[in-house]
XYZ file of C-alpha atoms in Angstrom:
685
model
C -29.375 -30.778 -19.010
C -31.467 -28.579 -16.745
C -34.937 -27.205 -16.942
C -35.134 -23.453 -16.731
C -36.448 -21.262 -13.959
C -35.814 -17.872 -15.586
C -36.043 -18.884 -19.250
C -35.977 -15.371 -20.653
C -32.744 -14.544 -18.874
C -31.005 -17.733 -19.997
C -32.246 -17.462 -23.576
C -30.838 -13.930 -23.765
C -27.470 -15.219 -22.652
C -27.402 -18.344 -24.813
C -28.729 -17.060 -28.119
C -25.170 -16.581 -29.427
C -24.423 -20.274 -28.758
C -25.807 -23.045 -30.935
C -27.572 -25.577 -28.708
C -26.645 -28.350 -31.140
C -22.929 -27.854 -30.445
C -23.102 -28.825 -26.775
C -21.646 -32.202 -25.893
C -24.204 -34.895 -25.157
C -24.937 -36.882 -21.999
C -25.959 -40.538 -21.787
C -28.107 -40.220 -18.645
C -31.788 -39.851 -19.705
C -32.688 -37.630 -16.731
C -29.975 -35.109 -17.696
C -31.061 -34.525 -21.314
C -32.361 -31.014 -21.975
C -33.178 -28.885 -24.985
C -31.766 -25.760 -23.314
C -28.292 -25.658 -21.746
C -27.222 -22.771 -19.522
C -23.662 -21.430 -20.136
C -21.997 -21.126 -16.733
C -18.203 -20.966 -17.015
C -15.852 -19.766 -19.756
C -12.393 -21.241 -20.312
C -10.192 -18.755 -22.138
C -7.517 -20.522 -24.154
C -4.301 -19.178 -25.604
C -4.569 -17.455 -28.984
C -2.146 -19.998 -30.433
C -3.882 -23.111 -29.119
C -4.099 -25.949 -31.633
C -7.549 -27.300 -32.622
C -6.431 -30.794 -31.636
C -5.631 -29.544 -28.125
C -9.031 -27.879 -27.830
C -10.835 -31.040 -29.005
C -8.861 -33.117 -26.493
C -9.832 -30.731 -23.669
C -13.530 -30.792 -24.640
C -13.422 -34.585 -24.783
C -11.863 -34.687 -21.325
C -14.516 -32.346 -19.923
C -17.417 -34.480 -21.207
C -15.938 -37.881 -20.255
C -17.460 -39.596 -17.214
C -15.608 -39.528 -13.915
C -15.168 -43.296 -14.004
C -12.949 -42.816 -17.063
C -11.028 -39.819 -15.699
C -13.214 -36.966 -16.974
C -15.259 -34.239 -15.321
C -18.763 -35.360 -16.427
C -19.584 -31.832 -17.600
C -21.021 -30.271 -20.763
C -18.775 -28.324 -23.135
C -19.375 -25.964 -26.070
C -16.630 -24.875 -28.507
C -17.915 -21.292 -28.726
C -18.491 -19.487 -32.007
C -15.757 -21.423 -33.787
C -14.342 -24.883 -33.189
C -10.900 -23.420 -33.859
C -11.476 -20.459 -31.538
C -9.897 -19.717 -28.178
C -12.863 -20.244 -25.833
C -14.662 -23.229 -24.340
C -17.992 -22.697 -22.577
C -18.825 -25.199 -19.826
C -22.027 -26.248 -18.075
C -23.081 -29.359 -16.144
C -25.793 -32.035 -16.291
C -28.315 -32.563 -13.533
C -26.685 -35.641 -11.978
C -23.328 -33.883 -11.661
C -25.000 -30.992 -9.854
C -26.845 -33.288 -7.465
C -23.830 -35.448 -6.573
C -21.673 -32.347 -6.009
C -24.382 -30.850 -3.772
C -24.132 -33.903 -1.523
C -20.317 -33.830 -1.548
C -20.289 -30.167 -0.481
C -22.707 -30.810 2.382
C -25.235 -28.204 1.251
C -28.635 -28.124 2.916
C -31.723 -27.846 0.736
C -35.474 -27.683 1.328
C -37.067 -31.040 2.044
C -40.652 -31.850 1.069
C -41.769 -30.609 4.519
C -40.009 -27.231 3.915
C -37.240 -27.962 6.476
C -33.610 -27.384 5.520
C -31.960 -30.831 5.349
C -28.477 -31.934 4.294
C -28.923 -33.116 0.716
C -28.601 -36.832 -0.005
C -28.429 -38.090 -3.585
C -30.131 -41.375 -2.675
C -33.042 -39.407 -1.164
C -33.154 -36.763 -3.910
C -36.797 -37.341 -4.868
C -37.953 -36.019 -1.474
C -36.325 -32.604 -1.941
C -38.143 -29.597 -3.383
C -37.367 -28.417 -6.947
C -34.902 -31.268 -7.485
C -35.875 -31.417 -11.184
C -35.190 -27.717 -11.777
C -31.535 -26.875 -11.185
C -32.124 -23.126 -11.457
C -34.507 -23.344 -8.518
C -32.686 -26.060 -6.603
C -29.224 -24.412 -6.772
C -28.286 -20.751 -6.944
C -26.333 -19.421 -9.928
C -23.223 -19.023 -7.761
C -23.504 -22.636 -6.527
C -23.902 -24.001 -10.061
C -20.862 -22.084 -11.285
C -18.748 -23.100 -8.294
C -19.638 -26.754 -8.829
C -18.483 -26.530 -12.453
C -15.215 -24.892 -11.386
C -14.723 -27.470 -8.627
C -15.195 -30.339 -11.079
C -12.702 -28.775 -13.501
C -10.166 -28.325 -10.701
C -10.600 -31.989 -9.746
C -9.491 -33.301 -13.149
C -6.470 -35.605 -12.755
C -4.571 -37.660 -15.296
C -5.272 -41.367 -14.835
C -1.908 -42.312 -16.348
C 1.140 -40.714 -17.881
C 0.173 -39.228 -21.234
C 1.030 -36.516 -23.705
C -1.174 -33.479 -24.336
C -2.001 -33.340 -28.070
C -0.648 -30.310 -29.898
C 1.845 -29.388 -27.148
C 5.656 -29.843 -27.441
C 6.915 -32.910 -25.633
C 8.760 -31.173 -22.765
C 5.875 -29.099 -21.308
C 3.141 -31.325 -22.731
C 3.632 -34.495 -20.687
C 1.059 -35.245 -17.990
C 2.314 -37.409 -15.147
C -0.018 -39.910 -13.525
C -2.498 -38.238 -11.131
C -1.227 -34.764 -12.028
C -3.814 -31.967 -11.897
C -4.784 -31.340 -15.516
C -6.002 -27.720 -15.277
C -2.868 -26.634 -13.409
C -0.724 -28.357 -16.026
C -2.593 -26.635 -18.871
C -2.147 -23.260 -17.190
C 1.602 -23.841 -16.784
C 1.841 -25.036 -20.382
C 0.171 -21.848 -21.617
C -2.938 -23.604 -22.976
C -5.432 -22.102 -20.500
C -5.197 -18.371 -19.832
C -8.134 -18.006 -17.445
C -11.316 -19.634 -16.147
C -14.139 -17.422 -14.921
C -17.930 -17.575 -14.360
C -20.229 -15.827 -16.806
C -22.490 -12.922 -15.911
C -26.223 -13.185 -16.456
C -26.713 -9.625 -17.655
C -30.466 -9.432 -17.070
C -30.207 -10.727 -13.493
C -27.200 -8.488 -12.859
C -29.091 -5.384 -13.995
C -32.072 -6.298 -11.808
C -29.773 -6.828 -8.827
C -28.020 -3.502 -9.443
C -31.315 -1.607 -9.459
C -32.252 -3.149 -6.101
C -28.775 -2.789 -4.595
C -26.735 0.315 -5.417
C -29.114 2.291 -7.666
C -31.930 2.746 -5.154
C -32.214 5.948 -3.138
C -32.669 4.459 0.332
C -29.490 4.266 2.437
C -30.156 1.243 4.643
C -30.872 -2.324 3.693
C -29.447 -4.659 1.070
C -30.993 -7.532 -0.949
C -28.826 -10.127 0.821
C -30.681 -13.171 -0.502
C -30.336 -11.921 -4.083
C -26.636 -11.191 -3.482
C -26.124 -14.704 -2.107
C -27.954 -16.241 -5.047
C -25.957 -14.363 -7.680
C -22.507 -13.860 -6.122
C -22.455 -16.635 -3.515
C -22.288 -16.813 0.264
C -18.658 -15.601 0.465
C -19.629 -12.223 -1.010
C -23.000 -12.181 0.751
C -21.415 -12.684 4.183
C -19.083 -9.738 3.574
C -21.900 -7.373 2.626
C -24.074 -8.677 5.459
C -21.256 -8.006 7.925
C -20.636 -4.550 6.434
C -24.337 -3.735 6.789
C -24.496 -5.085 10.369
C -21.303 -3.236 11.338
C -22.554 0.036 9.846
C -25.767 -0.187 11.871
C -23.723 -1.025 14.977
C -21.731 2.212 14.543
C -24.807 4.325 15.307
C -24.619 4.056 19.166
C -20.865 4.906 19.445
C -21.311 7.680 16.871
C -24.145 9.193 18.918
C -22.061 8.931 22.097
C -19.109 10.557 20.345
C -21.233 13.509 19.248
C -22.610 13.928 22.787
C -19.163 13.812 24.396
C -17.669 16.201 21.847
C -20.341 18.868 21.471
C -22.923 18.633 24.287
C -21.034 17.965 27.513
C -19.221 20.832 29.287
C -15.617 21.189 28.185
C -16.113 18.824 25.280
C -17.074 16.057 27.651
C -13.554 15.780 28.938
C -12.151 15.326 25.466
C -8.399 15.531 25.515
C -6.846 18.859 24.616
C -3.291 19.980 24.137
C -1.777 22.694 26.314
C 0.018 25.407 24.423
C 3.651 24.536 23.980
C 3.450 21.307 25.998
C 2.793 17.710 25.120
C 0.496 17.076 28.088
C -3.215 16.577 28.465
C -5.810 18.545 30.346
C -9.564 18.456 30.910
C -11.784 21.364 31.847
C -12.501 21.795 35.546
C -16.119 22.448 34.623
C -16.443 18.976 33.069
C -18.478 16.183 34.586
C -17.231 14.172 37.520
C -16.764 11.161 35.287
C -14.798 12.300 32.266
C -15.823 11.562 28.711
C -12.433 9.895 28.352
C -13.453 7.213 30.848
C -17.028 6.870 29.548
C -15.815 6.307 25.983
C -13.206 3.750 27.092
C -15.655 1.607 29.091
C -18.310 1.912 26.383
C -15.860 0.780 23.672
C -14.976 -2.367 25.622
C -18.614 -3.343 26.186
C -19.692 -2.362 22.669
C -17.024 -4.502 20.985
C -18.148 -7.564 22.974
C -21.845 -7.096 22.260
C -21.151 -6.403 18.582
C -19.151 -9.599 18.038
C -21.568 -11.830 19.964
C -24.659 -10.454 18.209
C -22.950 -10.820 14.827
C -22.283 -14.514 15.549
C -26.009 -15.010 16.081
C -26.796 -13.131 12.878
C -24.179 -15.152 10.984
C -25.575 -18.508 12.123
C -29.101 -17.451 11.092
C -27.882 -16.503 7.607
C -25.930 -19.747 7.331
C -29.075 -21.758 8.016
C -31.126 -19.679 5.594
C -28.555 -20.128 2.818
C -28.095 -23.866 3.396
C -24.442 -23.742 4.453
C -24.856 -24.698 8.115
C -23.603 -28.257 7.568
C -20.809 -27.804 5.028
C -18.336 -30.665 4.615
C -15.299 -28.378 5.020
C -13.217 -30.318 7.530
C -12.375 -33.216 5.239
C -12.369 -31.300 1.965
C -9.581 -32.012 -0.463
C -6.509 -29.785 -0.827
C -6.861 -26.451 -2.582
C -6.317 -26.502 -6.377
C -2.877 -24.845 -6.137
C -1.542 -27.295 -3.532
C 1.304 -29.488 -4.747
C 3.179 -32.422 -3.269
C 3.880 -36.132 -3.572
C 0.845 -38.227 -4.440
C -0.261 -40.485 -1.589
C -3.162 -41.683 0.562
C -4.583 -39.184 3.044
C -4.455 -41.028 6.429
C -7.713 -39.385 7.561
C -9.895 -39.791 4.467
C -8.108 -42.574 2.569
C -8.269 -40.456 -0.604
C -5.448 -40.333 -3.130
C -4.233 -36.727 -3.134
C -0.998 -34.702 -3.050
C 0.692 -34.752 0.366
C 3.416 -32.464 1.684
C 5.734 -33.648 4.502
C 5.376 -31.641 7.701
C 9.156 -31.403 8.230
C 9.568 -29.766 4.822
C 6.810 -27.311 5.652
C 8.454 -26.385 8.955
C 11.843 -26.068 7.247
C 10.462 -23.655 4.663
C 8.710 -21.674 7.369
C 11.997 -21.300 9.254
C 14.183 -20.540 6.246
C 11.779 -18.508 4.097
C 8.628 -17.375 5.900
C 10.072 -16.077 9.184
C 13.012 -14.161 7.611
C 10.648 -12.440 5.157
C 8.202 -11.496 7.892
C 11.095 -10.223 10.013
C 12.390 -8.134 7.108
C 8.992 -6.563 6.469
C 8.462 -5.855 10.166
C 11.867 -4.210 10.190
C 10.632 -1.963 7.384
C 7.623 -1.117 9.580
C 9.968 -0.011 12.380
C 12.023 1.983 9.863
C 8.856 3.738 8.732
C 8.001 4.600 12.356
C 11.476 6.071 12.868
C 11.161 8.214 9.750
C 7.699 9.350 10.896
C 9.023 10.545 14.273
C 11.941 12.276 12.583
C 9.613 14.038 10.149
C 7.242 14.961 12.983
C 10.090 16.600 14.911
C 11.190 18.563 11.846
C 7.755 20.000 11.034
C 7.084 20.769 14.724
C 10.300 22.785 14.888
C 9.513 24.548 11.626
C 5.997 25.401 12.838
C 7.278 26.818 16.128
C 9.707 29.054 14.237
C 7.278 30.094 11.503
C 3.773 29.890 12.978
C 2.256 30.368 9.497
C -0.780 28.684 7.973
C 1.499 26.788 5.609
C 3.528 25.363 8.471
C 0.293 24.378 10.218
C -0.720 22.337 7.195
C 2.723 20.732 7.134
C 2.087 19.338 10.622
C -0.077 16.616 9.047
C 2.318 15.715 6.242
C 4.401 13.146 8.203
C 1.231 11.296 9.195
C -0.124 11.285 5.648
C 3.204 10.118 4.217
C 3.390 7.328 6.809
C -0.166 6.231 5.942
C 0.814 5.849 2.288
C 3.946 3.953 3.368
C 2.006 1.490 5.561
C -0.518 0.861 2.760
C 2.326 0.102 0.353
C 3.916 -2.298 2.863
C 0.565 -4.024 3.343
C 0.226 -4.563 -0.417
C 3.789 -5.883 -0.649
C 3.188 -8.319 2.209
C -0.047 -9.563 0.643
C 1.714 -10.173 -2.693
C 4.577 -12.013 -0.953
C 2.126 -14.130 1.046
C 0.248 -15.133 -2.118
C 3.474 -16.078 -3.914
C 4.702 -18.186 -0.990
C 1.349 -19.925 -0.730
C 1.559 -20.981 -4.381
C 5.300 -21.739 -4.426
C 6.006 -23.383 -1.095
C 2.622 -24.364 0.423
C 3.260 -21.793 3.178
C 0.366 -19.746 4.520
C 1.632 -16.523 6.056
C -0.605 -14.924 8.666
C -1.984 -11.655 7.326
C -3.589 -10.666 10.620
C -0.376 -10.432 12.682
C 1.463 -8.341 10.116
C -1.550 -6.113 9.430
C -1.951 -5.485 13.159
C 1.733 -4.657 13.609
C 1.931 -2.554 10.445
C -1.065 -0.340 11.232
C -1.224 -0.236 15.024
C 2.419 -0.397 16.124
C 2.906 3.361 15.792
C -0.312 4.079 17.733
C 0.664 1.771 20.595
C 4.158 3.261 20.647
C 2.792 6.813 20.848
C 0.230 5.901 23.513
C 2.208 3.675 25.864
C 5.868 4.511 25.292
C 5.875 8.198 24.415
C 2.585 8.750 26.329
C 1.843 11.662 24.032
C -1.954 11.720 23.769
C -2.120 14.921 21.646
C 0.103 13.256 19.042
C -1.982 10.072 19.335
C -5.168 12.012 18.717
C -3.700 13.815 15.703
C -2.282 10.601 14.328
C -5.609 8.767 14.730
C -7.534 11.570 13.009
C -5.009 11.599 10.151
C -5.263 7.833 9.696
C -9.063 7.878 9.712
C -9.383 10.692 7.183
C -6.376 9.701 5.080
C -7.265 6.017 4.792
C -10.848 6.827 3.888
C -9.787 9.237 1.143
C -7.223 6.789 -0.249
C -9.640 3.852 -0.174
C -12.498 5.752 -1.784
C -10.209 6.997 -4.578
C -8.469 3.699 -5.317
C -11.526 1.459 -4.925
C -14.302 3.537 -6.497
C -13.284 6.839 -8.108
C -10.381 5.601 -10.248
C -12.158 2.422 -11.483
C -15.301 4.473 -12.191
C -13.350 6.992 -14.295
C -11.617 4.187 -16.199
C -14.912 2.376 -16.795
C -16.958 5.434 -17.721
C -14.488 7.446 -19.811
C -11.362 5.505 -20.810
C -13.184 2.269 -21.680
C -16.275 3.941 -23.146
C -15.089 4.007 -26.809
C -14.224 0.290 -26.688
C -17.628 -0.551 -25.187
C -19.382 1.526 -27.876
C -17.600 -0.483 -30.580
C -18.784 -3.703 -28.967
C -22.375 -2.465 -28.782
C -22.300 -1.401 -32.444
C -21.010 -4.820 -33.533
C -24.105 -7.016 -33.574
C -21.995 -10.110 -34.274
C -19.884 -9.577 -31.178
C -19.965 -12.629 -28.945
C -21.481 -11.365 -25.705
C -19.840 -14.134 -23.718
C -16.349 -13.338 -24.977
C -16.904 -9.628 -24.354
C -16.718 -10.318 -20.621
C -13.030 -11.129 -21.025
C -12.266 -7.418 -21.350
C -13.165 -6.890 -17.692
C -10.347 -7.259 -15.128
C -10.601 -10.131 -12.603
C -12.156 -9.302 -9.245
C -9.345 -8.731 -6.704
C -11.182 -10.520 -3.898
C -12.390 -9.459 -0.462
C -9.031 -9.413 1.339
C -8.587 -5.623 1.103
C -12.236 -5.049 2.074
C -11.954 -7.132 5.251
C -8.614 -5.532 6.120
C -10.253 -2.106 5.858
C -13.078 -3.130 8.213
C -10.616 -4.763 10.603
C -8.584 -1.548 10.812
C -11.761 0.466 11.367
C -12.801 -1.827 14.191
C -9.323 -1.539 15.705
C -9.310 2.255 15.608
C -12.740 2.352 17.235
C -12.318 -0.303 19.921
C -8.683 0.424 20.823
C -8.282 4.208 20.691
C -11.653 5.935 20.264
C -11.553 7.244 23.854
C -8.825 9.613 22.643
C -10.854 10.756 19.631
C -14.625 10.256 20.250
C -15.554 11.287 16.685
C -13.979 8.090 15.340
C -17.335 6.299 15.026
C -18.907 9.321 13.306
C -16.257 9.343 10.572
C -16.479 5.572 10.142
C -20.282 5.685 9.880
C -20.174 8.336 7.153
C -17.535 6.352 5.266
C -19.399 3.046 5.437
C -22.673 4.497 4.156
C -20.883 5.247 0.875
C -18.696 2.119 1.149
C -21.711 -0.204 0.846
C -22.868 1.340 -2.428
C -19.322 1.744 -3.740
C -18.392 -1.891 -3.151
C -21.692 -3.017 -4.699
C -21.146 -0.912 -7.831
C -17.572 -2.161 -8.103
C -18.374 -5.874 -8.015
C -21.352 -5.502 -10.374
C -19.940 -3.167 -13.021
C -16.160 -2.949 -12.935
C -14.926 -6.551 -12.661
C -15.584 -10.060 -13.856
C -17.916 -12.196 -11.816
C -15.855 -14.062 -9.174
C -16.192 -17.699 -8.164
C -17.610 -18.009 -4.667
C -17.259 -21.146 -2.556
C -20.139 -21.926 -0.162
C -19.143 -20.852 3.364
C -20.892 -20.946 6.734
C -19.363 -17.757 8.184
C -16.594 -15.178 7.670
C -13.910 -17.712 8.564
C -10.639 -16.422 10.023
C -11.824 -12.814 9.817
C -14.368 -13.449 12.573
C -11.549 -14.723 14.806
C -9.491 -11.624 13.996
C -12.307 -9.326 15.143
C -12.662 -11.340 18.372
C -8.932 -11.012 19.077
C -9.110 -7.242 18.608
C -12.043 -7.179 21.035
C -9.869 -8.732 23.775
C -6.926 -6.445 22.989
C -9.274 -3.453 23.336
C -9.733 -4.246 27.045
C -6.006 -3.924 27.717
C -5.624 -0.883 25.470
C -8.476 1.076 27.043
C -7.418 0.201 30.597
C -3.942 1.598 30.055
C -5.278 4.619 28.188
C -7.437 5.326 31.240
C -4.251 5.548 33.304
C -3.119 8.387 31.044
C -6.400 10.259 31.544
C -5.711 13.595 33.332
C -8.646 13.072 35.677
C -7.405 9.630 36.738
C -3.880 10.961 37.224
C -5.227 13.875 39.267
C -7.273 11.503 41.398
C -4.206 9.329 42.073
C -2.062 12.325 43.015
C -4.689 13.670 45.407
C -5.059 10.240 47.030
C -1.307 9.789 47.396
C -1.328 6.532 45.428
C 2.133 5.428 44.372
C 3.008 4.527 40.797
C 3.408 0.862 41.709
C -0.048 0.715 43.262
C -1.542 2.476 40.232
C -0.165 -0.254 37.954
C -1.497 -2.966 40.278
C -4.951 -1.352 40.297
C -4.856 -1.083 36.487
C -3.999 -4.780 36.171
C -6.819 -5.668 38.572
C -9.321 -3.546 36.640
C -8.112 -5.088 33.368
C -8.687 -8.628 34.648
C -12.121 -7.703 36.008
C -13.140 -6.235 32.648
C -11.829 -9.283 30.783
C -13.905 -11.430 33.140
C -16.957 -9.262 32.447
C -16.297 -9.610 28.718
C -16.059 -13.399 29.005
C -19.256 -13.558 31.090
C -21.092 -11.479 28.466
C -19.798 -13.734 25.692
C -20.953 -16.806 27.652
C -24.391 -15.364 28.402
C -25.048 -14.554 24.731
C -25.202 -17.855 22.759
C -23.370 -17.907 19.451
C -26.528 -19.071 17.698
C -30.235 -18.641 18.487
C -32.019 -21.610 20.038
C -34.020 -22.295 16.875
C -30.813 -22.432 14.798
C -29.170 -24.766 17.338
C -32.188 -27.080 17.195
C -32.186 -27.036 13.387
C -28.436 -27.765 13.291
C -28.812 -30.733 15.656
C -31.721 -32.032 13.578
C -29.583 -31.779 10.420
C -26.734 -33.676 12.107
C -29.102 -36.361 13.391
C -30.778 -36.810 9.996
C -27.360 -36.999 8.311
C -26.302 -39.780 10.692
C -29.547 -41.630 10.044
C -29.138 -41.309 6.268
C -25.524 -42.502 6.466
C -26.521 -45.530 8.527
C -29.290 -46.392 6.072
C -26.890 -46.082 3.137
C -24.355 -48.400 4.843
C -27.081 -50.984 5.468
C -28.193 -50.790 1.831
C -24.605 -51.270 0.656
C -24.123 -54.331 2.878
C -27.411 -55.762 1.647
C -26.329 -55.290 -1.947
C -23.004 -57.018 -1.288
C -24.818 -60.040 0.144
C -27.513 -60.120 -2.559
C -25.040 -59.944 -5.453
C -22.433 -62.220 -3.787
C -19.756 -59.560 -4.227
C -16.516 -60.617 -2.559
C -14.624 -57.371 -3.238
C -16.593 -54.224 -2.202
C -14.680 -52.214 -4.835
C -16.698 -54.090 -7.457
C -19.687 -51.973 -6.392
C -18.250 -49.171 -8.497
C -19.028 -51.253 -11.570
C -22.653 -51.817 -10.539
C -25.371 -49.611 -12.065
C -26.706 -46.857 -9.843
C -23.527 -46.563 -7.754
């Protein structure tokens, strides 16, 4: 199948599998003495041997005859409940072209891979050098997901009702629904994983991550997250330094807001600087958020070129594996795939999606009401008592509301996932997350105009969310892994006959990066929208993220199964979400400046009316938005060298496509083929 780059690592992983039991390939260039196990299919305990043999036969069959053109191994026992899957060289190469991956050409340039020009690419005979482990495993999973029944047939060993495959029905989805397949997941390479862990979360230095090794092992989806987390953590240093200066070095706390005794108003020391720290922090936050996003885009494009994902064929990719609908021809691509009528989608959005979102947003408002009610109760109790206990109780409503918002966020995410699978509806997580977490802050700031309460609420959310996230994401899984699961692991280590591949099934599936990105998005919102009220925001976030990097690395390496990772060229919709928050920060900080005591004092002394103040604020807001747009325009989204490389890749791809079309026409004329579809029957096509 493939020649080996790291033979010792693969031999360690494959020694429990007999090489003679792998299915065979007919292509001479794909024959290999050593096959690398990549993906494990976990079957039901009650699966019939005839069903397992039928599945293995389907996996090894060529695509022309409705198979996946992969390699399959029955595991330790032909009657067992696992199937191990790999892929031959030709399948890898054709899938690389279909995905639009860029690989090193003979002149060391990154070029979009072309199967017809494969001999001019570096390491094309060694799949472990040519493709990363994550890419090889994703290709296998993608080929399995693409399996479709060529005609109506019955699944052997399955009762007639759930065991009938309709023509062009997705086979893996059908087997999951029928209870034949329990799970499909990529296999860890334990030696490479241990080496990566020593370089990643076990080393003593705080800064820096082995991003290329992360991308090679876990894929670009995971690598882009950790690259962004690293870049964002470094970017927190300037606002953290400014926050420390404003809080501790400037006279009067640098104009930091303070609460008058017994009143909900704000004051700043008369000895403070002429330009208050409140104003400095607000303007700095607006400029910082713009520079951060624009510089990250440049960093992202550089990584995309380095990892060969700059020219991905994402626009015309097929539907996701869970998508269902009536089989038909895609009008854009001409491919036969499930289609879903737009009117049905809109109907389900109106009857299902919008009412559910409205209900959950109503629960957000209910939570805000309960928070204000609880805040009033503890404030009254503290005024009557004045004890240390009552002082601690002042933070209880905020902490309880934080737990409530986190629970609502989890409920919404679960509902969104269910609707996506059931009704082909994609609910927007960004809008609800923004409303759920920031609605109370905006209400306190701009409706109640209670900056002391806003500052207390922001501090509670920063500290509370960090404690909750660290406990739920790292501490609890670590305790379970180290103590509760330790006896079971010891039994596995003592059993020399234990199948090391099947042992990975005991690990829980990786929950994905949704919660991680949401956490960073909330952090960015707290910092860019409201940090002028609480300048130490960046300091707390910086301290949290230093441990977050190592915690997330330990979690994905030790506590969960290895996830599949599709090749991506950037962070996707999350990058857009951060940009939107950057624009909202301009409006938020402008209106928070109006609430600054120094600005209010200046307006009163100048005799400026309330109407004129609002007009000036709107003017300043538009000027700052213009400045933000000018900055974004002046800083290109990608460096010049990346832009040139991208244009070269696009030009070479067009040239290769034109050459392939000319070769096809020439072959039609040479072979006197009247129907171009007959080319599929010609060798080499």
